Amino acid sequence: MIFRDAAFQQCINPNCQQQFGVEQVLTACTECGSLLDVKYDWNAAGTPTDWSYYQGKWARRADRLNFSGIWRFHELLPFALPEHVVTVGEGQTLLQQADFVSEFVGLDSGNLFLQYEGMNPSGSFKDNGMSAAFTHAHSIGAKRAACASTGNTSASLAMYCAVSQLMKAVIFIGSGKISYGKLSQALEYGALTVQITGDFDDAMQRVQEVSKELGIYLVNSINPFRLEGQKSIMFRVLEGLGWEVPDWIVVPGGNLGNSSSFGKAFMELKELGLIDRVPRLAIINAAGADTLHELYENRGVSWNDGNIDRSVLQNYYDELDAANKKASTIASAIEINRPVNFDKCLRALDFCDGVVRTATDQQMLDAKAKVGSGGIGCEPASAASVAGAKMLREQGVIAPSDRVVCILTGHQLKDPTATVAYHTTDQDKFNEVLGVRGVSRASYANRAVAVPNSLDEIIRVINLYG
Ligand SMILES: *Cc1c(COP(=O)(O)O)cnc(C)c1O
Ligand SMILES: [Zn+2]
């Protein structure tokens, strides 16, 4: 097996297609400024085109690469030598048939699946991408790595730095825009945490300037190697379905790295003959951070063979600036107005015949409570996928007989504040945390019952409600 020699980077702009070596550290094409893909010569890599080869690796999981949910698909992302791979056993995640929410979504029983990426070591899907980007950083000898983050990217980067002791993490966060679950991870794992006045979009811009200036390795999803790792989420979904292709993949959209990488995964699997058809892709924005939805569904911006109408995009961003409109949602992980992977995401929507919808904070929190009632705790942004699937069912875009996979991107314990406020008996707390977000009811609240400290009273309450 030849790793790395078979890989290169290539500009995604079909009118440019400039190529670069995998040893180069770039976040954009030096010719035209477009995003980059990691590409492969599959023949040179000797990539097997039979799923049983990948399935067989689990039996040999004493090898740390085979144990990882990413690297047991190494031949489908063959850019790194095995000795450079940095893994902490990420990607042991479940595709869960979720009959307990299928009725809520409006699907026939047995047709809704949840891909629970909150089960990753740092509690979000970001570990899939981070292991890959970190591996690339390690292979080129980087000593410091940086990211801007709404929380999960920084938690993941801090974890890989701390576990491997190979690099120092430098993270940029906006002021007041990070949940305590996520911030606590970055601090405890020893990351240099830079809190700037501004929001994620501001932090994202700064981290790019700083990384360039100081030569720090950037691990945001603008980094093409990160998206290689995230393809494995789709490999595991297929594995969970016995290598059958579902009808729909539904995913929350923030910086649009995940949706972009899913599109790339399906392009490559189709090219390799590992799948014979492609699922449709549904990307769900928060209603308060809906750039993709506005541009794709309302203003008609599309991939258009790589000739994206930039004037519409620019007008929209100018409008946001003129109105001083900032992204605003309780789903902090997708509170992003200027998604860096916009172009790649349009390509994915084009390839997967995709649709984009928005979910309000109310819809996300109600969906989150439904998901949680089945014992699969997720954070608010993750529930956008389930809220979106429900909406697409109601609109008749998804049929009751369709097989639907919703990606649960992050763990419930990332953001307990939102969860407790939703279920709380304390109306003041509810109003303080959720009312300001336009959330008016907790449709599926499981309220704590206040009881005097008396055995009789306690027994009475348990008999009444239990
Ligand atoms: C990062 C993140 C997202 C958004 O994913 P993108 O790839 O940026 O679109 C959604 N949910 C959670 C929990 C996240 O951490
Ligand atoms: Zn280019």
Short mmCIF file of C-alpha atoms and ligand atoms in Angstrom, two decimals:
data_model
loop_
_atom_site.label_atom_id
_atom_site.label_comp_id
_atom_site.label_asym_id
_atom_site.label_seq_id
_atom_site.Cartn_x
_atom_site.Cartn_y
_atom_site.Cartn_z
CA MET A 1 0.00 0.00 0.00
CA ILE A 2 1.43 3.37 -0.97
CA PHE A 3 0.24 6.15 1.26
CA ARG A 4 0.88 9.79 0.65
CA ASP A 5 2.62 9.53 -2.72
CA ALA A 6 -0.81 8.97 -4.21
CA ALA A 7 -2.26 12.12 -2.64
CA PHE A 8 -2.16 15.77 -3.65
CA GLN A 9 -4.13 18.97 -3.11
CA GLN A 10 -6.19 20.56 -5.83
CA CYS A 11 -8.11 23.80 -6.23
CA ILE A 12 -11.86 23.11 -6.33
CA ASN A 13 -12.47 25.78 -8.97
CA PRO A 14 -13.00 23.76 -12.21
CA ASN A 15 -11.58 26.68 -14.18
CA CYS A 16 -8.31 26.53 -12.22
CA GLN A 17 -7.61 23.06 -10.77
CA GLN A 18 -4.12 24.10 -9.67
CA GLN A 19 -2.38 21.25 -7.86
CA PHE A 20 -0.19 21.30 -4.75
CA GLY A 21 1.72 18.66 -2.81
CA VAL A 22 0.27 17.24 0.40
CA GLU A 23 3.32 18.50 2.29
CA GLN A 24 2.21 22.10 1.64
CA VAL A 25 0.25 23.95 4.31
CA LEU A 26 -2.44 25.94 2.52
CA THR A 27 -6.01 26.98 3.19
CA ALA A 28 -6.66 28.41 -0.27
CA CYS A 29 -5.41 28.13 -3.84
CA THR A 30 -2.46 30.47 -4.39
CA GLU A 31 -3.65 31.12 -7.96
CA CYS A 32 -7.31 31.97 -7.54
CA GLY A 33 -8.07 31.94 -3.79
CA SER A 34 -10.60 29.08 -3.96
CA LEU A 35 -10.79 26.29 -1.40
CA LEU A 36 -8.66 23.17 -1.80
CA ASP A 37 -9.49 19.47 -1.91
CA VAL A 38 -7.26 16.59 -0.95
CA LYS A 39 -7.33 14.32 -4.02
CA TYR A 40 -6.01 10.84 -4.69
CA ASP A 41 -4.76 8.61 -7.41
CA TRP A 42 -6.77 5.63 -6.20
CA ASN A 43 -4.90 3.15 -8.35
CA ALA A 44 -1.54 4.29 -7.03
CA ALA A 45 -2.92 4.13 -3.49
CA GLY A 46 -4.24 0.63 -4.14
CA THR A 47 -7.54 1.50 -2.47
CA PRO A 48 -9.70 -1.63 -2.11
CA THR A 49 -13.17 -1.24 -3.60
CA ASP A 50 -14.89 -3.95 -1.60
CA TRP A 51 -16.52 -3.07 1.73
CA SER A 52 -15.62 -6.45 3.22
CA TYR A 53 -11.98 -5.34 3.26
CA TYR A 54 -12.81 -2.44 5.61
CA GLN A 55 -15.23 -4.50 7.64
CA GLY A 56 -12.55 -7.11 8.23
CA LYS A 57 -10.33 -4.59 9.99
CA TRP A 58 -12.44 -4.62 13.12
CA ALA A 59 -11.30 -8.17 13.76
CA ARG A 60 -7.74 -6.82 13.83
CA ARG A 61 -8.43 -3.88 16.12
CA ALA A 62 -5.43 -4.50 18.34
CA ASP A 63 -3.75 -2.34 15.68
CA ARG A 64 -4.54 1.21 16.84
CA LEU A 65 -5.29 2.35 13.29
CA ASN A 66 -7.88 -0.38 12.84
CA PHE A 67 -9.46 0.54 16.17
CA SER A 68 -10.10 4.13 15.09
CA GLY A 69 -13.42 4.77 13.35
CA ILE A 70 -11.53 6.99 10.91
CA TRP A 71 -8.34 5.14 10.23
CA ARG A 72 -9.84 1.74 9.60
CA PHE A 73 -10.90 3.50 6.40
CA HIS A 74 -7.35 4.78 5.88
CA GLU A 75 -7.29 3.68 2.22
CA LEU A 76 -10.21 6.06 1.56
CA LEU A 77 -8.14 9.00 2.87
CA PRO A 78 -4.61 7.86 2.05
CA PHE A 79 -2.67 11.10 2.57
CA ALA A 80 -0.61 10.13 5.62
CA LEU A 81 1.94 7.51 6.48
CA PRO A 82 0.68 5.16 9.21
CA GLU A 83 3.47 6.23 11.58
CA HIS A 84 2.27 9.85 11.42
CA VAL A 85 -1.32 9.04 12.32
CA VAL A 86 -2.46 10.59 15.59
CA THR A 87 -5.46 8.76 17.00
CA VAL A 88 -7.14 8.49 20.38
CA GLY A 89 -9.64 5.88 19.25
CA GLU A 90 -12.13 8.42 17.90
CA GLY A 91 -15.11 7.46 15.78
CA GLN A 92 -16.53 4.64 17.93
CA THR A 93 -19.95 6.04 17.23
CA LEU A 94 -23.30 4.37 16.76
CA LEU A 95 -25.91 4.45 14.09
CA GLN A 96 -28.98 4.02 16.23
CA GLN A 97 -32.36 3.06 14.86
CA ALA A 98 -34.54 5.59 16.66
CA ASP A 99 -38.14 4.43 16.74
CA PHE A 100 -38.73 6.67 19.75
CA VAL A 101 -38.52 9.77 17.51
CA SER A 102 -39.76 8.39 14.20
CA GLU A 103 -43.38 9.26 14.99
CA PHE A 104 -42.40 12.79 16.04
CA VAL A 105 -40.57 13.21 12.73
CA GLY A 106 -43.42 11.55 10.82
CA LEU A 107 -41.56 8.55 9.46
CA ASP A 108 -42.65 4.94 9.36
CA SER A 109 -41.27 3.01 12.29
CA GLY A 110 -37.80 1.64 11.53
CA ASN A 111 -36.89 4.39 9.07
CA LEU A 112 -35.25 6.99 11.28
CA PHE A 113 -31.62 6.59 12.30
CA LEU A 114 -29.48 8.81 14.50
CA GLN A 115 -25.72 8.89 13.96
CA TYR A 116 -24.53 9.73 17.48
CA GLU A 117 -21.26 11.62 17.01
CA GLY A 118 -21.49 12.98 20.55
CA MET A 119 -19.88 9.67 21.55
CA ASN A 120 -16.47 10.85 20.36
CA PRO A 121 -13.66 11.31 22.92
CA SER A 122 -14.13 15.08 23.18
CA GLY A 123 -17.90 14.80 22.78
CA SER A 124 -18.46 16.00 19.23
CA PHE A 125 -17.97 14.96 15.60
CA LYS A 126 -15.06 17.41 15.40
CA ASP A 127 -12.69 14.63 16.54
CA ASN A 128 -13.14 12.97 13.14
CA GLY A 129 -11.74 16.02 11.42
CA MET A 130 -9.22 16.88 14.09
CA SER A 131 -7.50 13.50 14.05
CA ALA A 132 -6.96 13.94 10.30
CA ALA A 133 -5.82 17.58 10.42
CA PHE A 134 -3.63 16.88 13.43
CA THR A 135 -2.08 13.94 11.60
CA HIS A 136 -1.27 16.22 8.69
CA ALA A 137 0.14 18.86 11.04
CA HIS A 138 2.29 16.24 12.73
CA SER A 139 3.52 14.87 9.41
CA ILE A 140 4.85 18.28 8.39
CA GLY A 141 6.40 18.90 11.82
CA ALA A 142 4.07 21.63 13.15
CA LYS A 143 4.64 22.64 16.77
CA ARG A 144 1.62 24.92 17.30
CA ALA A 145 -1.93 24.59 16.04
CA ALA A 146 -4.72 27.16 16.15
CA CYS A 147 -8.44 27.47 15.54
CA ALA A 148 -11.34 29.84 15.95
CA SER A 149 -14.18 28.05 17.61
CA THR A 150 -17.73 28.18 18.86
CA GLY A 151 -16.41 25.58 21.32
CA ASN A 152 -16.20 22.07 19.96
CA THR A 153 -13.30 22.57 17.58
CA SER A 154 -11.26 24.08 20.39
CA ALA A 155 -12.17 21.26 22.78
CA SER A 156 -11.09 18.73 20.18
CA LEU A 157 -7.85 20.49 19.28
CA ALA A 158 -6.96 20.98 22.94
CA MET A 159 -7.56 17.28 23.54
CA TYR A 160 -5.34 16.09 20.67
CA CYS A 161 -2.58 18.46 21.75
CA ALA A 162 -2.78 17.30 25.36
CA VAL A 163 -3.04 13.58 24.65
CA SER A 164 -0.24 13.50 22.08
CA GLN A 165 1.97 16.18 23.66
CA LEU A 166 3.02 16.97 20.10
CA MET A 167 1.75 20.54 19.78
CA LYS A 168 0.58 23.56 21.69
CA ALA A 169 -3.06 24.57 21.12
CA VAL A 170 -3.96 28.22 20.53
CA ILE A 171 -7.69 28.81 20.43
CA PHE A 172 -9.72 31.91 19.55
CA ILE A 173 -13.21 32.33 20.94
CA GLY A 174 -15.72 35.17 20.75
CA SER A 175 -16.85 36.92 23.90
CA GLY A 176 -19.75 35.26 25.72
CA LYS A 177 -20.40 32.89 22.83
CA ILE A 178 -19.19 29.62 24.23
CA SER A 179 -20.96 27.12 26.45
CA TYR A 180 -19.28 26.16 29.70
CA GLY A 181 -19.07 22.48 28.80
CA LYS A 182 -16.86 23.31 25.84
CA LEU A 183 -14.82 26.08 27.45
CA SER A 184 -14.08 23.84 30.43
CA GLN A 185 -12.46 21.30 28.12
CA ALA A 186 -10.15 23.79 26.42
CA LEU A 187 -9.06 25.24 29.76
CA GLU A 188 -8.51 21.90 31.47
CA TYR A 189 -6.58 20.44 28.53
CA GLY A 190 -4.20 23.37 28.71
CA ALA A 191 -4.93 25.30 25.51
CA LEU A 192 -3.82 28.92 25.25
CA THR A 193 -7.30 30.46 25.12
CA VAL A 194 -7.63 33.86 23.47
CA GLN A 195 -11.01 35.45 24.02
CA ILE A 196 -11.53 38.36 21.65
CA THR A 197 -14.29 40.93 21.72
CA GLY A 198 -16.53 39.93 18.84
CA ASP A 199 -18.36 36.87 17.55
CA PHE A 200 -17.25 33.69 15.79
CA ASP A 201 -17.05 35.36 12.40
CA ASP A 202 -14.65 37.95 13.87
CA ALA A 203 -12.56 35.25 15.59
CA MET A 204 -12.38 33.26 12.36
CA GLN A 205 -10.97 36.21 10.48
CA ARG A 206 -8.39 36.97 13.18
CA VAL A 207 -7.14 33.44 13.54
CA GLN A 208 -6.41 33.30 9.84
CA GLU A 209 -4.37 36.50 10.03
CA VAL A 210 -2.50 35.36 13.15
CA SER A 211 -1.75 31.88 11.77
CA LYS A 212 -0.32 33.38 8.63
CA GLU A 213 1.75 35.92 10.52
CA LEU A 214 3.17 33.44 13.05
CA GLY A 215 3.22 30.31 10.89
CA ILE A 216 0.84 28.45 13.19
CA TYR A 217 -0.94 25.42 11.73
CA LEU A 218 -4.66 26.22 11.26
CA VAL A 219 -7.15 23.42 11.98
CA ASN A 220 -10.47 25.09 11.15
CA SER A 221 -12.52 23.29 8.52
CA ILE A 222 -11.06 25.57 5.86
CA ASN A 223 -8.20 23.07 6.23
CA PRO A 224 -8.84 20.41 3.54
CA PHE A 225 -7.30 17.60 5.60
CA ARG A 226 -9.88 18.05 8.32
CA LEU A 227 -12.69 17.30 5.93
CA GLU A 228 -10.96 14.06 4.95
CA GLY A 229 -11.46 12.73 8.47
CA GLN A 230 -15.09 13.79 8.54
CA LYS A 231 -15.84 11.65 5.48
CA SER A 232 -15.58 8.67 7.83
CA ILE A 233 -18.89 9.66 9.47
CA MET A 234 -20.56 8.66 6.22
CA PHE A 235 -18.51 5.45 5.96
CA ARG A 236 -19.77 4.45 9.40
CA VAL A 237 -23.36 5.36 8.52
CA LEU A 238 -23.14 3.02 5.53
CA GLU A 239 -21.53 0.38 7.70
CA GLY A 240 -24.40 0.70 10.18
CA LEU A 241 -26.87 0.10 7.35
CA GLY A 242 -25.05 -2.97 6.08
CA TRP A 243 -23.48 -0.84 3.31
CA GLU A 244 -26.88 0.18 1.98
CA VAL A 245 -27.32 3.81 0.95
CA PRO A 246 -30.07 5.68 2.88
CA ASP A 247 -32.47 8.05 1.11
CA TRP A 248 -31.55 11.10 3.16
CA ILE A 249 -28.68 12.45 5.23
CA VAL A 250 -29.77 15.38 7.41
CA VAL A 251 -27.09 17.51 9.05
CA PRO A 252 -26.89 20.86 10.87
CA GLY A 253 -25.04 23.55 8.89
CA GLY A 254 -22.66 26.02 10.54
CA ASN A 255 -19.32 26.54 8.85
CA LEU A 256 -20.50 23.85 6.40
CA GLY A 257 -17.47 21.60 6.79
CA ASN A 258 -19.47 18.50 7.63
CA SER A 259 -21.93 18.82 4.75
CA SER A 260 -19.04 19.53 2.37
CA SER A 261 -17.11 16.49 3.49
CA PHE A 262 -20.20 14.26 3.21
CA GLY A 263 -20.65 15.38 -0.38
CA LYS A 264 -17.01 14.62 -1.13
CA ALA A 265 -17.31 11.20 0.51
CA PHE A 266 -20.21 10.27 -1.75
CA MET A 267 -18.47 11.60 -4.88
CA GLU A 268 -15.48 9.41 -4.12
CA LEU A 269 -17.43 6.31 -3.12
CA LYS A 270 -19.42 6.57 -6.35
CA GLU A 271 -16.23 7.00 -8.36
CA LEU A 272 -14.74 3.94 -6.65
CA GLY A 273 -17.89 1.89 -7.26
CA LEU A 274 -18.40 1.32 -3.52
CA ILE A 275 -21.91 2.76 -3.83
CA ASP A 276 -24.23 2.75 -6.83
CA ARG A 277 -26.46 5.65 -5.83
CA VAL A 278 -26.17 8.79 -3.73
CA PRO A 279 -28.40 9.84 -0.82
CA ARG A 280 -30.05 13.25 -0.84
CA LEU A 281 -28.54 15.81 1.51
CA ALA A 282 -30.57 18.13 3.75
CA ILE A 283 -28.66 20.90 5.52
CA ILE A 284 -30.38 22.66 8.41
CA ASN A 285 -29.39 26.19 9.38
CA ALA A 286 -30.53 27.88 12.56
CA ALA A 287 -33.16 30.47 11.71
CA GLY A 288 -30.89 33.06 13.35
CA ALA A 289 -27.85 32.10 11.23
CA ASP A 290 -29.30 31.27 7.83
CA THR A 291 -26.83 32.45 5.19
CA LEU A 292 -26.82 29.18 3.26
CA HIS A 293 -30.61 28.91 3.31
CA GLU A 294 -31.10 32.50 2.19
CA LEU A 295 -28.61 32.28 -0.67
CA TYR A 296 -29.37 28.76 -1.91
CA GLU A 297 -33.13 28.54 -1.47
CA ASN A 298 -34.21 32.20 -1.79
CA ARG A 299 -31.62 33.93 -3.96
CA GLY A 300 -30.82 31.06 -6.29
CA VAL A 301 -27.08 30.78 -5.70
CA SER A 302 -25.81 27.36 -6.75
CA TRP A 303 -22.59 25.54 -7.63
CA ASN A 304 -23.28 26.07 -11.34
CA ASP A 305 -20.28 23.96 -12.44
CA GLY A 306 -18.02 26.07 -10.26
CA ASN A 307 -19.23 29.41 -11.64
CA ILE A 308 -20.81 30.63 -8.42
CA ASP A 309 -22.55 34.00 -8.69
CA ARG A 310 -20.34 35.96 -6.27
CA SER A 311 -22.21 39.24 -6.74
CA VAL A 312 -25.29 37.82 -4.97
CA LEU A 313 -23.07 36.58 -2.16
CA GLN A 314 -21.31 39.92 -1.81
CA ASN A 315 -24.60 41.83 -1.84
CA TYR A 316 -25.89 39.63 0.94
CA TYR A 317 -22.81 40.14 3.11
CA ASP A 318 -23.00 43.89 2.44
CA GLU A 319 -26.61 43.82 3.62
CA LEU A 320 -25.61 42.01 6.80
CA ASP A 321 -22.91 44.60 7.45
CA ALA A 322 -25.17 47.55 6.70
CA ALA A 323 -27.80 46.24 9.13
CA ASN A 324 -25.05 45.20 11.58
CA LYS A 325 -26.78 41.83 11.65
CA LYS A 326 -24.99 39.18 13.71
CA ALA A 327 -25.76 35.49 13.87
CA SER A 328 -27.98 34.72 16.86
CA THR A 329 -29.24 31.35 18.07
CA ILE A 330 -29.14 29.20 21.18
CA ALA A 331 -27.46 26.59 18.96
CA SER A 332 -24.05 28.21 19.45
CA ALA A 333 -22.25 25.56 17.37
CA ILE A 334 -24.00 26.83 14.25
CA GLU A 335 -24.13 30.52 15.16
CA ILE A 336 -22.18 31.49 12.05
CA ASN A 337 -23.11 33.97 9.32
CA ARG A 338 -20.08 33.65 7.05
CA PRO A 339 -19.51 29.94 6.49
CA VAL A 340 -15.97 29.32 5.23
CA ASN A 341 -16.91 26.18 3.28
CA PHE A 342 -19.75 27.84 1.37
CA ASP A 343 -18.41 26.89 -2.10
CA LYS A 344 -17.71 23.27 -1.24
CA CYS A 345 -21.12 23.00 0.35
CA LEU A 346 -22.81 24.21 -2.86
CA ARG A 347 -20.89 21.50 -4.70
CA ALA A 348 -22.17 18.90 -2.22
CA LEU A 349 -25.76 20.17 -2.59
CA ASP A 350 -25.40 19.92 -6.35
CA PHE A 351 -24.01 16.38 -6.27
CA CYS A 352 -26.50 15.11 -3.67
CA ASP A 353 -29.60 16.90 -5.02
CA GLY A 354 -29.71 18.74 -1.71
CA VAL A 355 -32.12 21.02 0.09
CA VAL A 356 -31.59 23.61 2.84
CA ARG A 357 -34.03 24.52 5.61
CA THR A 358 -33.96 26.56 8.81
CA ALA A 359 -35.04 25.55 12.30
CA THR A 360 -36.00 28.00 15.03
CA ASP A 361 -34.59 27.71 18.54
CA GLN A 362 -38.01 26.50 19.67
CA GLN A 363 -38.05 23.74 17.05
CA MET A 364 -34.51 22.66 17.88
CA LEU A 365 -35.14 22.49 21.63
CA ASP A 366 -38.37 20.53 21.21
CA ALA A 367 -36.61 18.08 18.87
CA LYS A 368 -33.70 17.87 21.32
CA ALA A 369 -36.06 16.92 24.16
CA LYS A 370 -37.64 14.21 21.99
CA VAL A 371 -34.22 12.80 21.10
CA GLY A 372 -33.17 12.96 24.74
CA SER A 373 -36.28 11.07 25.84
CA GLY A 374 -34.77 8.09 24.03
CA GLY A 375 -31.56 8.35 26.03
CA ILE A 376 -29.50 9.92 23.25
CA GLY A 377 -28.50 13.29 24.65
CA CYS A 378 -27.45 15.92 22.14
CA GLU A 379 -26.69 19.62 22.20
CA PRO A 380 -29.11 22.17 20.68
CA ALA A 381 -27.32 22.51 17.31
CA SER A 382 -27.42 18.74 16.78
CA ALA A 383 -31.18 18.66 17.13
CA ALA A 384 -31.46 20.92 14.09
CA SER A 385 -31.11 17.76 12.02
CA VAL A 386 -34.15 16.12 13.64
CA ALA A 387 -36.19 19.34 13.56
CA GLY A 388 -35.26 19.70 9.88
CA ALA A 389 -36.25 16.13 9.04
CA LYS A 390 -39.64 16.72 10.69
CA MET A 391 -40.15 19.87 8.65
CA LEU A 392 -39.19 18.18 5.38
CA ARG A 393 -41.65 15.39 6.18
CA GLU A 394 -44.41 17.94 6.79
CA GLN A 395 -43.58 19.62 3.50
CA GLY A 396 -43.77 16.28 1.70
CA VAL A 397 -40.14 16.50 0.57
CA ILE A 398 -39.26 13.42 2.63
CA ALA A 399 -41.72 10.52 2.34
CA PRO A 400 -42.80 8.42 5.36
CA SER A 401 -41.21 5.40 3.73
CA ASP A 402 -37.83 7.10 3.18
CA ARG A 403 -34.85 5.93 5.17
CA VAL A 404 -33.48 8.97 6.95
CA VAL A 405 -30.21 9.43 8.86
CA CYS A 406 -29.92 12.48 11.12
CA ILE A 407 -26.45 13.41 12.35
CA LEU A 408 -26.27 14.22 16.06
CA THR A 409 -23.13 16.33 16.05
CA GLY A 410 -22.45 16.92 19.74
CA HIS A 411 -23.12 15.53 23.20
CA GLN A 412 -25.82 16.79 25.52
CA LEU A 413 -23.38 17.61 28.34
CA LYS A 414 -21.69 20.22 26.14
CA ASP A 415 -24.45 22.67 26.95
CA PRO A 416 -26.40 21.75 30.09
CA THR A 417 -27.62 25.33 30.57
CA ALA A 418 -30.04 25.09 27.65
CA THR A 419 -31.27 21.67 28.72
CA VAL A 420 -31.89 22.58 32.35
CA ALA A 421 -33.63 25.83 31.41
CA TYR A 422 -35.95 23.89 29.09
CA HIS A 423 -36.91 21.32 31.72
CA THR A 424 -36.83 23.64 34.71
CA THR A 425 -39.73 24.39 37.03
CA ASP A 426 -38.29 27.85 37.53
CA GLN A 427 -40.05 30.23 35.13
CA ASP A 428 -37.53 33.00 35.80
CA LYS A 429 -34.66 30.77 34.71
CA PHE A 430 -36.60 29.71 31.61
CA ASN A 431 -37.27 33.32 30.64
CA GLU A 432 -33.72 34.41 31.34
CA VAL A 433 -32.08 31.71 29.22
CA LEU A 434 -34.72 30.81 26.62
CA GLY A 435 -37.26 33.64 26.59
CA VAL A 436 -34.64 36.03 25.26
CA ARG A 437 -34.24 33.58 22.37
CA GLY A 438 -37.90 33.68 21.44
CA VAL A 439 -38.54 30.25 22.95
CA SER A 440 -41.96 30.45 24.55
CA ARG A 441 -42.83 26.90 25.55
CA ALA A 442 -41.11 23.72 26.63
CA SER A 443 -43.42 21.29 24.84
CA TYR A 444 -41.73 18.17 26.16
CA ALA A 445 -40.42 19.42 29.49
CA ASN A 446 -39.78 16.86 32.21
CA ARG A 447 -40.17 19.11 35.21
CA ALA A 448 -38.66 18.44 38.59
CA VAL A 449 -41.33 18.13 41.29
CA ALA A 450 -40.81 20.19 44.43
CA VAL A 451 -41.77 18.23 47.55
CA PRO A 452 -41.48 19.09 51.25
CA ASN A 453 -38.98 16.97 53.16
CA SER A 454 -41.61 14.52 54.48
CA LEU A 455 -41.80 10.79 53.84
CA ASP A 456 -45.58 10.86 53.38
CA GLU A 457 -45.40 13.69 50.87
CA ILE A 458 -42.59 12.04 48.92
CA ILE A 459 -44.46 8.74 48.74
CA ARG A 460 -47.63 10.54 47.68
CA VAL A 461 -45.84 12.30 44.83
CA ILE A 462 -44.13 9.14 43.59
CA ASN A 463 -47.42 7.25 43.56
CA LEU A 464 -49.04 10.14 41.75
CA TYR A 465 -46.47 10.59 38.96
CA GLY A 466 -44.21 7.54 38.96
C1 LIG B 1 -19.20 22.39 14.50
C2 LIG B 1 -20.55 21.93 14.84
C3 LIG B 1 -21.62 22.00 13.93
C4 LIG B 1 -21.48 22.66 12.60
O1 LIG B 1 -20.77 21.89 11.67
P1 LIG B 1 -20.14 22.58 10.38
O2 LIG B 1 -19.27 21.55 9.80
O3 LIG B 1 -19.38 23.77 10.86
O4 LIG B 1 -21.28 22.97 9.51
C5 LIG B 1 -22.84 21.50 14.31
N1 LIG B 1 -23.03 20.94 15.52
C6 LIG B 1 -22.03 20.84 16.42
C7 LIG B 1 -22.30 20.22 17.74
C8 LIG B 1 -20.76 21.32 16.11
O5 LIG B 1 -19.79 21.24 17.01
ZN ZN B 2 -7.36 27.94 -8.01
#
